[in-house]
Short mmCIF file of C-alpha atoms and ligand atoms in Angstrom, two decimals:
data_model
loop_
_atom_site.label_atom_id
_atom_site.label_comp_id
_atom_site.label_asym_id
_atom_site.label_seq_id
_atom_site.Cartn_x
_atom_site.Cartn_y
_atom_site.Cartn_z
CA MET A 1 12.94 -2.23 -34.58
CA GLU A 2 15.03 0.55 -33.09
CA LYS A 3 18.16 0.65 -30.97
CA PHE A 4 20.19 3.22 -29.07
CA VAL A 5 23.78 3.83 -30.13
CA ILE A 6 25.71 5.53 -27.36
CA CYS A 7 29.27 6.85 -27.32
CA GLY A 8 30.23 7.12 -23.67
CA LYS A 9 32.27 9.43 -21.50
CA ASN A 10 30.72 12.75 -22.54
CA PRO A 11 30.54 15.14 -19.57
CA LEU A 12 26.92 16.13 -18.92
CA SER A 13 25.64 19.43 -17.57
CA GLY A 14 22.50 21.57 -17.50
CA GLU A 15 18.88 21.11 -16.48
CA ILE A 16 16.69 18.08 -16.99
CA ALA A 17 12.98 18.21 -16.20
CA VAL A 18 11.17 15.25 -14.67
CA ALA A 19 7.99 13.97 -16.36
CA GLY A 20 4.75 13.00 -14.65
CA ALA A 21 4.85 9.67 -12.82
CA LYS A 22 4.04 6.69 -15.04
CA ASN A 23 2.87 4.67 -12.05
CA SER A 24 0.46 7.41 -11.05
CA ALA A 25 -1.01 8.43 -14.44
CA LEU A 26 -1.62 4.79 -15.45
CA LYS A 27 -3.82 4.18 -12.43
CA LEU A 28 -5.79 7.40 -12.83
CA LEU A 29 -6.50 6.56 -16.46
CA ALA A 30 -7.97 3.24 -15.32
CA ALA A 31 -9.88 4.92 -12.47
CA SER A 32 -11.78 7.05 -15.02
CA ILE A 33 -14.10 4.02 -15.40
CA LEU A 34 -15.45 4.64 -11.88
CA THR A 35 -17.46 7.63 -13.13
CA VAL A 36 -19.58 8.53 -16.15
CA GLU A 37 -18.31 12.11 -15.96
CA ASP A 38 -15.26 13.60 -17.71
CA CYS A 39 -11.86 13.01 -16.08
CA ARG A 40 -9.05 15.35 -17.06
CA ILE A 41 -5.53 14.11 -16.42
CA THR A 42 -2.60 16.48 -16.85
CA ASN A 43 1.19 16.03 -16.78
CA VAL A 44 0.80 12.56 -18.33
CA PRO A 45 4.15 11.25 -19.62
CA ASP A 46 4.31 10.52 -23.36
CA ILE A 47 5.45 6.89 -23.04
CA GLU A 48 4.55 3.47 -24.42
CA ASP A 49 2.81 2.18 -21.26
CA ILE A 50 0.42 5.14 -21.29
CA GLN A 51 -0.40 4.51 -24.96
CA VAL A 52 -1.20 0.86 -24.17
CA MET A 53 -3.49 1.89 -21.29
CA ILE A 54 -5.27 4.35 -23.60
CA ASP A 55 -5.65 1.60 -26.22
CA LEU A 56 -7.12 -0.66 -23.52
CA LEU A 57 -9.62 2.04 -22.50
CA ARG A 58 -10.59 2.71 -26.14
CA ASP A 59 -10.97 -1.02 -26.72
CA LEU A 60 -13.51 -1.08 -23.87
CA GLY A 61 -15.45 1.79 -25.51
CA ALA A 62 -14.11 4.81 -23.60
CA LYS A 63 -13.71 8.16 -25.34
CA VAL A 64 -10.15 9.42 -24.89
CA GLU A 65 -9.41 12.90 -26.16
CA GLN A 66 -5.82 14.14 -26.20
CA LYS A 67 -5.78 17.89 -25.47
CA ASN A 68 -2.02 18.25 -25.84
CA ARG A 69 1.04 16.02 -25.56
CA HIS A 70 0.57 15.61 -21.79
CA GLU A 71 -3.14 16.09 -21.19
CA TYR A 72 -6.15 13.84 -21.75
CA ILE A 73 -9.88 13.99 -21.14
CA ILE A 74 -11.49 10.60 -20.69
CA ASN A 75 -15.15 9.79 -20.69
CA THR A 76 -16.21 6.21 -20.03
CA LYS A 77 -20.01 6.73 -20.16
CA ASP A 78 -20.38 4.58 -23.29
CA ILE A 79 -18.36 1.58 -22.13
CA LYS A 80 -20.40 -1.54 -22.87
CA LYS A 81 -17.71 -4.20 -22.87
CA ILE A 82 -16.50 -5.83 -19.63
CA GLU A 83 -13.74 -7.99 -21.17
CA ILE A 84 -10.17 -6.66 -21.09
CA ASN A 85 -8.30 -7.12 -24.40
CA PRO A 86 -5.80 -9.99 -23.84
CA VAL A 87 -3.28 -8.88 -26.48
CA LEU A 88 -2.96 -5.41 -24.94
CA ALA A 89 -3.12 -6.73 -21.36
CA ALA A 90 -0.13 -8.97 -22.09
CA LYS A 91 1.99 -5.82 -22.56
CA LEU A 92 1.17 -4.20 -19.26
CA ARG A 93 1.02 -5.29 -15.60
CA SER A 94 -1.14 -2.22 -14.93
CA SER A 95 -3.89 -3.69 -17.12
CA ILE A 96 -4.98 -5.28 -13.83
CA MET A 97 -5.89 -1.77 -12.66
CA LEU A 98 -8.90 -1.86 -15.01
CA VAL A 99 -10.39 -4.86 -13.21
CA THR A 100 -11.72 -3.14 -10.08
CA PRO A 101 -13.30 -0.12 -11.79
CA LEU A 102 -15.11 -2.42 -14.26
CA LEU A 103 -16.26 -4.69 -11.43
CA ALA A 104 -17.39 -1.76 -9.26
CA ARG A 105 -19.31 -0.09 -12.09
CA PHE A 106 -20.75 -3.05 -14.02
CA GLY A 107 -20.70 -5.88 -11.44
CA GLU A 108 -18.75 -8.07 -13.83
CA VAL A 109 -15.33 -8.27 -15.49
CA LYS A 110 -13.36 -10.76 -17.56
CA PHE A 111 -9.59 -10.41 -17.73
CA PRO A 112 -6.49 -12.39 -18.63
CA TYR A 113 -3.37 -12.71 -16.50
CA PRO A 114 -1.54 -9.35 -16.85
CA GLY A 115 1.86 -8.97 -18.55
CA GLY A 116 4.58 -6.40 -17.85
CA CYS A 117 8.25 -6.50 -16.84
CA VAL A 118 9.67 -9.99 -16.29
CA ILE A 119 11.32 -9.33 -12.94
CA GLY A 120 9.86 -12.12 -10.83
CA LYS A 121 6.74 -14.23 -10.36
CA ARG A 122 4.38 -11.27 -9.92
CA PRO A 123 1.30 -13.26 -8.89
CA ILE A 124 -2.21 -11.78 -8.48
CA ASP A 125 -3.40 -13.98 -5.60
CA ILE A 126 -3.85 -11.02 -3.23
CA PHE A 127 -6.08 -9.20 -5.73
CA LEU A 128 -8.25 -12.30 -6.07
CA ASP A 129 -8.48 -12.81 -2.29
CA GLY A 130 -9.37 -9.13 -1.98
CA PHE A 131 -12.19 -9.33 -4.53
CA LYS A 132 -13.57 -12.40 -2.68
CA ALA A 133 -13.47 -10.47 0.60
CA PHE A 134 -15.64 -7.81 -1.08
CA GLY A 135 -18.16 -10.57 -1.87
CA ALA A 136 -17.29 -11.19 -5.53
CA GLU A 137 -17.35 -14.63 -7.14
CA ILE A 138 -14.38 -15.69 -9.22
CA LYS A 139 -14.21 -18.33 -11.95
CA GLU A 140 -11.25 -19.19 -14.12
CA GLU A 141 -12.16 -20.24 -17.66
CA ASN A 142 -10.20 -20.38 -20.95
CA ASN A 143 -7.24 -18.39 -19.58
CA PHE A 144 -9.59 -15.66 -18.36
CA PHE A 145 -10.70 -14.76 -14.86
CA HIS A 146 -14.41 -14.03 -14.70
CA ILE A 147 -15.51 -12.05 -11.65
CA LYS A 148 -19.09 -11.20 -10.78
CA THR A 149 -20.90 -9.44 -7.97
CA LYS A 150 -24.30 -7.79 -7.41
CA ARG A 151 -22.62 -4.98 -5.50
CA LEU A 152 -19.27 -5.01 -3.76
CA LYS A 153 -19.64 -5.10 0.03
CA GLY A 154 -17.27 -3.24 2.34
CA CYS A 155 -15.00 -5.52 4.36
CA ARG A 156 -11.93 -5.74 6.56
CA PHE A 157 -8.97 -6.95 4.51
CA VAL A 158 -5.44 -7.58 5.74
CA PHE A 159 -2.80 -7.59 3.00
CA PRO A 160 -0.50 -10.55 3.80
CA TRP A 161 2.22 -8.77 1.84
CA ILE A 162 2.61 -5.13 0.86
CA THR A 163 1.52 -4.63 -2.73
CA VAL A 164 1.25 -1.32 -4.57
CA THR A 165 -1.27 -2.17 -7.30
CA GLY A 166 -3.06 -4.52 -4.88
CA THR A 167 -3.58 -1.63 -2.43
CA GLU A 168 -4.71 0.67 -5.25
CA SER A 169 -7.16 -1.94 -6.55
CA LEU A 170 -8.80 -2.60 -3.20
CA ILE A 171 -9.04 1.13 -2.42
CA MET A 172 -10.97 1.47 -5.69
CA ALA A 173 -13.12 -1.52 -4.78
CA ALA A 174 -14.09 0.13 -1.50
CA LEU A 175 -15.04 3.52 -3.00
CA LEU A 176 -18.43 2.42 -4.36
CA ALA A 177 -18.90 -0.62 -2.09
CA GLU A 178 -21.75 -0.87 0.36
CA GLY A 179 -20.63 0.15 3.87
CA LYS A 180 -17.24 0.56 5.43
CA THR A 181 -13.93 -1.01 4.41
CA THR A 182 -10.78 -1.22 6.48
CA LEU A 183 -7.57 -2.09 4.63
CA ILE A 184 -4.62 -3.13 6.79
CA ASN A 185 -0.93 -3.33 5.78
CA CYS A 186 -1.42 -1.10 2.76
CA ALA A 187 1.40 0.15 0.55
CA GLU A 188 2.20 3.81 1.32
CA GLU A 189 3.67 5.05 -1.97
CA PRO A 190 3.09 8.77 -2.77
CA GLU A 191 1.29 7.76 -5.97
CA ILE A 192 -1.35 6.03 -3.79
CA ALA A 193 -1.77 9.09 -1.58
CA ALA A 194 -2.12 11.33 -4.66
CA MET A 195 -4.77 8.99 -6.04
CA CYS A 196 -6.72 8.99 -2.74
CA ASP A 197 -6.61 12.80 -2.48
CA TYR A 198 -8.07 12.97 -5.99
CA PHE A 199 -10.81 10.44 -5.13
CA ASN A 200 -11.76 12.45 -2.02
CA SER A 201 -12.05 15.57 -4.16
CA SER A 202 -14.40 13.54 -6.42
CA GLY A 203 -16.73 12.53 -3.59
CA ALA A 204 -14.99 9.54 -1.99
CA ARG A 205 -14.65 9.17 1.79
CA ILE A 206 -11.14 7.88 2.48
CA LYS A 207 -9.39 8.27 5.84
CA GLY A 208 -5.79 7.46 6.69
CA ILE A 209 -4.36 8.53 3.31
CA GLY A 210 -0.66 7.68 3.11
CA ASN A 211 -0.85 5.32 6.10
CA SER A 212 -0.70 1.57 6.30
CA THR A 213 -4.29 1.37 7.58
CA ILE A 214 -6.91 2.99 5.38
CA GLU A 215 -10.63 3.32 6.12
CA ILE A 216 -13.14 3.95 3.39
CA GLU A 217 -16.85 4.64 3.69
CA GLY A 218 -18.53 3.57 0.45
CA VAL A 219 -20.43 6.26 -1.50
CA LYS A 220 -23.08 6.06 -4.24
CA LYS A 221 -21.19 8.09 -6.82
CA ILE A 222 -17.70 9.22 -7.80
CA SER A 223 -17.59 12.40 -9.89
CA GLY A 224 -15.21 13.44 -12.61
CA GLY A 225 -12.45 15.96 -11.96
CA THR A 226 -8.93 17.03 -12.78
CA PHE A 227 -5.87 15.10 -11.68
CA ASN A 228 -2.44 16.65 -12.05
CA THR A 229 0.03 13.76 -12.19
CA ILE A 230 2.78 14.04 -9.56
CA PRO A 231 6.44 14.10 -10.69
CA ASP A 232 8.03 10.73 -11.38
CA ARG A 233 10.27 9.89 -8.43
CA ILE A 234 11.97 7.07 -10.33
CA GLU A 235 13.01 9.47 -13.11
CA THR A 236 14.19 11.93 -10.46
CA GLY A 237 16.45 9.33 -8.84
CA THR A 238 17.64 7.99 -12.19
CA PHE A 239 18.67 11.45 -13.41
CA ALA A 240 20.41 12.13 -10.08
CA ILE A 241 22.51 8.99 -10.59
CA ILE A 242 23.34 10.08 -14.14
CA GLY A 243 24.44 13.43 -12.68
CA ALA A 244 26.55 11.67 -10.03
CA LEU A 245 28.31 9.53 -12.64
CA CYS A 246 28.79 11.87 -15.58
CA GLY A 247 27.66 15.33 -14.59
CA THR A 248 29.78 18.41 -14.19
CA GLY A 249 26.69 20.01 -12.67
CA VAL A 250 23.26 18.55 -13.43
CA LYS A 251 20.08 20.13 -12.09
CA VAL A 252 17.06 17.84 -11.97
CA VAL A 253 13.97 20.08 -11.95
CA ASN A 254 10.15 19.72 -11.73
CA CYS A 255 10.55 17.00 -9.11
CA ASN A 256 9.49 16.37 -5.52
CA PRO A 257 12.64 15.35 -3.61
CA GLU A 258 10.56 14.62 -0.49
CA HIS A 259 9.43 11.39 -2.17
CA LEU A 260 13.00 10.03 -2.15
CA ALA A 261 14.22 10.76 1.41
CA VAL A 262 15.90 7.37 1.93
CA PHE A 263 17.43 7.40 -1.56
CA TRP A 264 19.13 10.76 -0.92
CA GLU A 265 20.58 9.44 2.37
CA GLN A 266 21.90 6.44 0.48
CA LEU A 267 23.53 8.69 -2.17
CA LYS A 268 25.10 10.89 0.53
CA LYS A 269 26.55 7.78 2.20
CA ILE A 270 28.08 6.81 -1.13
CA GLY A 271 29.66 10.27 -1.31
CA VAL A 272 27.48 11.92 -3.96
CA LYS A 273 27.38 15.70 -3.62
CA LEU A 274 23.80 16.94 -3.60
CA ASP A 275 22.00 20.21 -3.13
CA ILE A 276 18.35 19.38 -2.49
CA GLY A 277 15.69 22.07 -2.93
CA LYS A 278 11.90 22.03 -2.75
CA ASP A 279 11.43 21.01 -6.38
CA PHE A 280 14.96 20.45 -7.66
CA VAL A 281 18.15 18.52 -6.94
CA TYR A 282 21.55 19.73 -8.06
CA ILE A 283 24.20 17.00 -8.44
CA LYS A 284 27.89 17.21 -9.12
CA LYS A 285 30.13 14.33 -10.09
CA SER A 286 32.18 13.08 -7.17
CA ASN A 287 35.64 11.67 -7.80
CA SER A 288 35.58 9.32 -4.87
CA LEU A 289 32.54 7.16 -4.29
CA LYS A 290 32.32 4.92 -1.22
CA PRO A 291 30.97 1.37 -1.26
CA THR A 292 27.84 0.61 0.70
CA GLU A 293 25.06 -1.85 1.40
CA VAL A 294 21.80 -1.26 -0.45
CA ARG A 295 18.58 -2.96 0.56
CA THR A 296 15.35 -2.32 -1.34
CA HIS A 297 12.20 -1.85 0.70
CA GLU A 298 8.60 -0.76 0.35
CA TYR A 299 7.98 3.01 0.60
CA PRO A 300 9.27 5.02 2.37
CA GLY A 301 12.25 2.67 2.06
CA LEU A 302 14.58 2.49 -0.92
CA THR A 303 12.47 1.71 -3.98
CA THR A 304 13.28 -1.43 -5.98
CA ASP A 305 12.79 0.59 -9.19
CA LEU A 306 16.00 2.54 -8.43
CA GLN A 307 18.03 -0.55 -7.58
CA PRO A 308 19.36 -1.11 -11.15
CA PRO A 309 20.79 2.43 -11.64
CA LEU A 310 22.17 2.38 -8.07
CA THR A 311 23.98 -0.86 -8.89
CA VAL A 312 25.64 0.87 -11.86
CA LEU A 313 26.71 3.70 -9.53
CA LEU A 314 28.28 1.18 -7.15
CA THR A 315 30.43 -0.32 -9.93
CA GLN A 316 32.31 3.00 -9.65
CA ALA A 317 32.65 3.01 -5.81
CA ASN A 318 36.00 2.18 -4.22
CA GLY A 319 35.51 -1.23 -2.60
CA LEU A 320 32.96 -3.94 -1.97
CA SER A 321 29.22 -3.16 -2.06
CA LEU A 322 26.25 -5.41 -1.44
CA VAL A 323 22.91 -4.98 -3.20
CA HIS A 324 20.03 -6.84 -1.61
CA GLU A 325 16.90 -6.81 -3.80
CA THR A 326 14.19 -7.85 -1.34
CA ILE A 327 11.07 -7.35 -3.49
CA TYR A 328 11.67 -9.26 -6.74
CA GLU A 329 13.57 -12.49 -7.33
CA GLY A 330 14.29 -11.68 -10.99
CA ARG A 331 15.56 -8.13 -10.84
CA LEU A 332 19.32 -8.63 -10.72
CA PHE A 333 19.98 -10.71 -13.83
CA TYR A 334 20.98 -7.65 -15.88
CA THR A 335 24.19 -7.56 -13.77
CA ASP A 336 25.45 -10.25 -16.13
CA ILE A 337 25.45 -7.64 -18.91
CA LEU A 338 27.27 -5.15 -16.67
CA ASN A 339 29.96 -7.84 -16.20
CA LYS A 340 30.29 -8.11 -19.99
CA MET A 341 30.99 -4.37 -19.94
CA GLY A 342 33.79 -4.93 -17.41
CA ALA A 343 32.03 -4.75 -14.03
CA ASN A 344 32.99 -7.19 -11.29
CA ILE A 345 29.67 -8.38 -9.86
CA ILE A 346 29.07 -11.73 -8.21
CA MET A 347 25.54 -13.02 -7.80
CA CYS A 348 25.24 -14.69 -4.38
CA ASP A 349 21.61 -15.72 -4.97
CA PRO A 350 18.74 -14.27 -7.04
CA HIS A 351 18.20 -11.57 -4.38
CA ARG A 352 21.81 -10.50 -3.72
CA VAL A 353 24.87 -9.35 -5.62
CA VAL A 354 28.29 -8.26 -4.42
CA ILE A 355 30.03 -5.55 -6.44
CA GLN A 356 33.77 -4.99 -6.42
CA GLY A 357 34.52 -1.47 -7.59
CA PRO A 358 35.74 0.63 -9.16
CA THR A 359 35.85 -0.94 -12.60
CA LYS A 360 36.27 0.61 -16.01
CA LEU A 361 33.34 -0.18 -18.30
CA SER A 362 33.57 -0.60 -22.08
CA GLY A 363 30.82 -0.37 -24.64
CA VAL A 364 29.16 -3.60 -25.84
CA THR A 365 26.12 -4.61 -27.88
CA MET A 366 23.27 -5.59 -25.58
CA GLU A 367 19.50 -6.00 -25.29
CA SER A 368 17.35 -4.22 -22.72
CA PRO A 369 15.88 -6.97 -20.48
CA ASP A 370 13.16 -4.79 -18.87
CA LEU A 371 12.33 -1.16 -18.22
CA ARG A 372 14.53 -0.28 -15.23
CA ALA A 373 17.36 -2.66 -16.14
CA GLY A 374 17.32 -1.16 -19.64
CA MET A 375 17.75 2.30 -18.17
CA ALA A 376 20.60 1.04 -15.96
CA LEU A 377 22.38 -0.34 -19.04
CA LEU A 378 21.89 3.00 -20.78
CA ILE A 379 23.56 4.72 -17.79
CA ALA A 380 26.41 2.18 -17.91
CA ALA A 381 26.83 2.99 -21.62
CA LEU A 382 27.08 6.71 -20.77
CA ILE A 383 30.13 6.06 -18.56
CA ALA A 384 31.67 3.32 -20.71
CA SER A 385 34.53 3.93 -23.08
CA GLY A 386 33.69 3.40 -26.75
CA LYS A 387 30.43 2.60 -28.43
CA SER A 388 27.47 0.70 -26.95
CA GLU A 389 24.37 -0.48 -28.74
CA ILE A 390 21.18 -1.25 -26.83
CA GLY A 391 18.43 -3.22 -28.54
CA ASN A 392 14.84 -3.92 -27.43
CA ILE A 393 14.50 -0.26 -26.47
CA TYR A 394 10.72 -0.60 -26.49
CA GLN A 395 11.34 -1.60 -22.88
CA ILE A 396 12.99 1.77 -22.12
CA ASP A 397 10.36 3.72 -24.09
CA ARG A 398 7.72 2.09 -21.90
CA GLY A 399 8.74 4.35 -19.02
CA TYR A 400 10.95 7.24 -20.15
CA GLU A 401 9.72 9.95 -22.53
CA ASN A 402 12.13 10.91 -25.33
CA ILE A 403 15.08 9.84 -23.20
CA GLU A 404 17.63 10.31 -25.99
CA GLY A 405 16.44 13.89 -26.67
CA ARG A 406 16.57 14.84 -23.00
CA LEU A 407 20.03 13.32 -22.42
CA THR A 408 21.38 14.81 -25.66
CA ARG A 409 20.44 18.25 -24.34
CA LEU A 410 22.68 17.53 -21.32
CA GLY A 411 25.55 16.69 -23.69
CA ALA A 412 25.23 12.92 -24.10
CA ASN A 413 26.06 11.25 -27.41
CA ILE A 414 23.04 8.98 -27.87
CA LYS A 415 21.19 8.25 -31.06
CA ARG A 416 18.03 6.28 -31.85
CA VAL A 417 18.58 4.33 -35.05
CA SER A 418 16.53 1.81 -36.98
CA LYS A 419 18.03 -1.70 -36.87
C1 EPZ B 1 4.36 -1.68 -8.56
O1 EPZ B 1 4.24 -3.01 -9.09
C2 EPZ B 1 5.05 -0.88 -9.65
N1 EPZ B 1 4.22 -0.96 -10.85
C3 EPZ B 1 6.42 -1.47 -9.92
O2 EPZ B 1 7.07 -0.64 -10.87
C4 EPZ B 1 7.23 -1.48 -8.63
O3 EPZ B 1 8.46 -2.12 -8.87
C5 EPZ B 1 6.46 -2.22 -7.54
O4 EPZ B 1 5.14 -1.66 -7.40
C6 EPZ B 1 7.15 -2.19 -6.19
O5 EPZ B 1 7.34 -0.87 -5.79
C7 EPZ B 1 3.16 -0.18 -10.98
O6 EPZ B 1 2.81 0.61 -10.12
C8 EPZ B 1 2.44 -0.29 -12.28
P1 EPZ B 1 3.73 -5.18 -5.92
P2 EPZ B 1 3.26 -4.06 -8.42
O7 EPZ B 1 2.41 -5.84 -6.05
O8 EPZ B 1 2.15 -3.35 -7.76
C9 EPZ B 1 4.15 -9.70 -4.54
C10 EPZ B 1 8.26 -0.18 -12.85
O9 EPZ B 1 9.41 -0.47 -13.23
N2 EPZ B 1 2.71 -9.91 -4.83
O10 EPZ B 1 3.86 -4.07 -4.93
O11 EPZ B 1 2.96 -5.07 -9.46
C11 EPZ B 1 4.98 -9.47 -5.80
O12 EPZ B 1 5.32 -10.66 -6.44
C12 EPZ B 1 7.40 -1.22 -12.15
O13 EPZ B 1 7.74 0.93 -13.03
C13 EPZ B 1 2.14 -11.13 -4.50
O14 EPZ B 1 2.79 -12.02 -3.97
O15 EPZ B 1 4.20 -4.67 -7.34
C14 EPZ B 1 6.18 -8.73 -5.25
O16 EPZ B 1 7.11 -9.65 -4.73
C15 EPZ B 1 8.01 -2.56 -12.16
N3 EPZ B 1 0.81 -11.33 -4.80
C16 EPZ B 1 5.58 -7.93 -4.09
O17 EPZ B 1 4.30 -8.50 -3.82
C17 EPZ B 1 0.04 -10.37 -5.37
O18 EPZ B 1 -1.15 -10.61 -5.61
C18 EPZ B 1 5.39 -6.47 -4.38
O19 EPZ B 1 4.81 -6.29 -5.65
C19 EPZ B 1 0.64 -9.13 -5.69
C20 EPZ B 1 1.98 -8.93 -5.41
#
């Protein structure tokens, strides 16, 4: 067991490079099952979630060759198994991304309920309704879902609710399905558009990429190819907040600021000084932050994954802020820990907190509740006086590569120690 020990209040400066997007690379790894040819994926972040996905692929019989720290070649030709490993699946919500490729290629899949961050109910009803719409039969037996089909059949499916992995799954279902599929009320995240562009370069016929209505003409075969993972927009935003709180000049590089348009507007409203370039953002600490109202929304709105670090930023704003988390009903409970550090946050209901700022924060011993909340607590520790200890850092390692090394290079005092 490891923990982070952080001594706060160090001024940070310099450049920090953004890694490839976890929520893009994970899906492309799973999508390698759609073809028997080699898939090369570059700019893959070196994080726990990626390792679990690779373990899941290997468990199914895929050959995964690591070319260097951030590049893999996957070949799934020899996959014989159609049952997803339940122990590994319990660690990762994205294990559900393996379901559609297995179903599309082998006509059958068995999988357990997926795990992942405990931030709300996170049901899979829309996936199941989607598979039924494509003509698949679903049985639930011994804590496993068993789905079968002769061949998926193109359909018209309306998402009752916008879901990222749900949209990605049904796009994959349509690729090799017979006939045409129309998906309505799709999620529009840049990771989905990047995935669709890659599929089209591998022989798919997808129209409406990046829109809420997507049309797909099924094809007989998807080829292999090379996918260069897009920069992680959540890391980009997280590092920008770190720069706003403790930087004397932090340049976030290797990013695509276009993917965070609403987030930048929100930061400007709060009074953060930003210089936004094509592939970088330069942030300087501001001495007077303004309170605001934050409301998470599906893309292109303000992403829920940046809500926890934004909440930490607002503990330093002068006045009353409101954070409205509209996507998940369990993604504000970490604010309790911020209060232990000295913040003044009142939970109105599971979806809303009111923050009275500015408050001085002091270091405490705490546990990381989930990936993004863990990162928010780490940011709080960077601005707190004294020493903080964060346990359960597996949760942070799930999504951020060598975070202590990268922040140390900016000047932070953060150490990984064995408990
Ligand atoms: C993706 O999760 C991301 N994960 C999440 O990032 C992110 O927070 C989320 O999208 C929202 O942007 C991955 O891409 C691996 P959803 P996903 O389905 O797809 C409800 C991180 O920290 N819903 O878009 O699982 C659901 O309960 C993670 O990197 C149903 O009701 O999220 C939620 O309220 C955490 N039924 C809403 O939809 C379903 O069948 C949106 O969730 C599916 C979802």
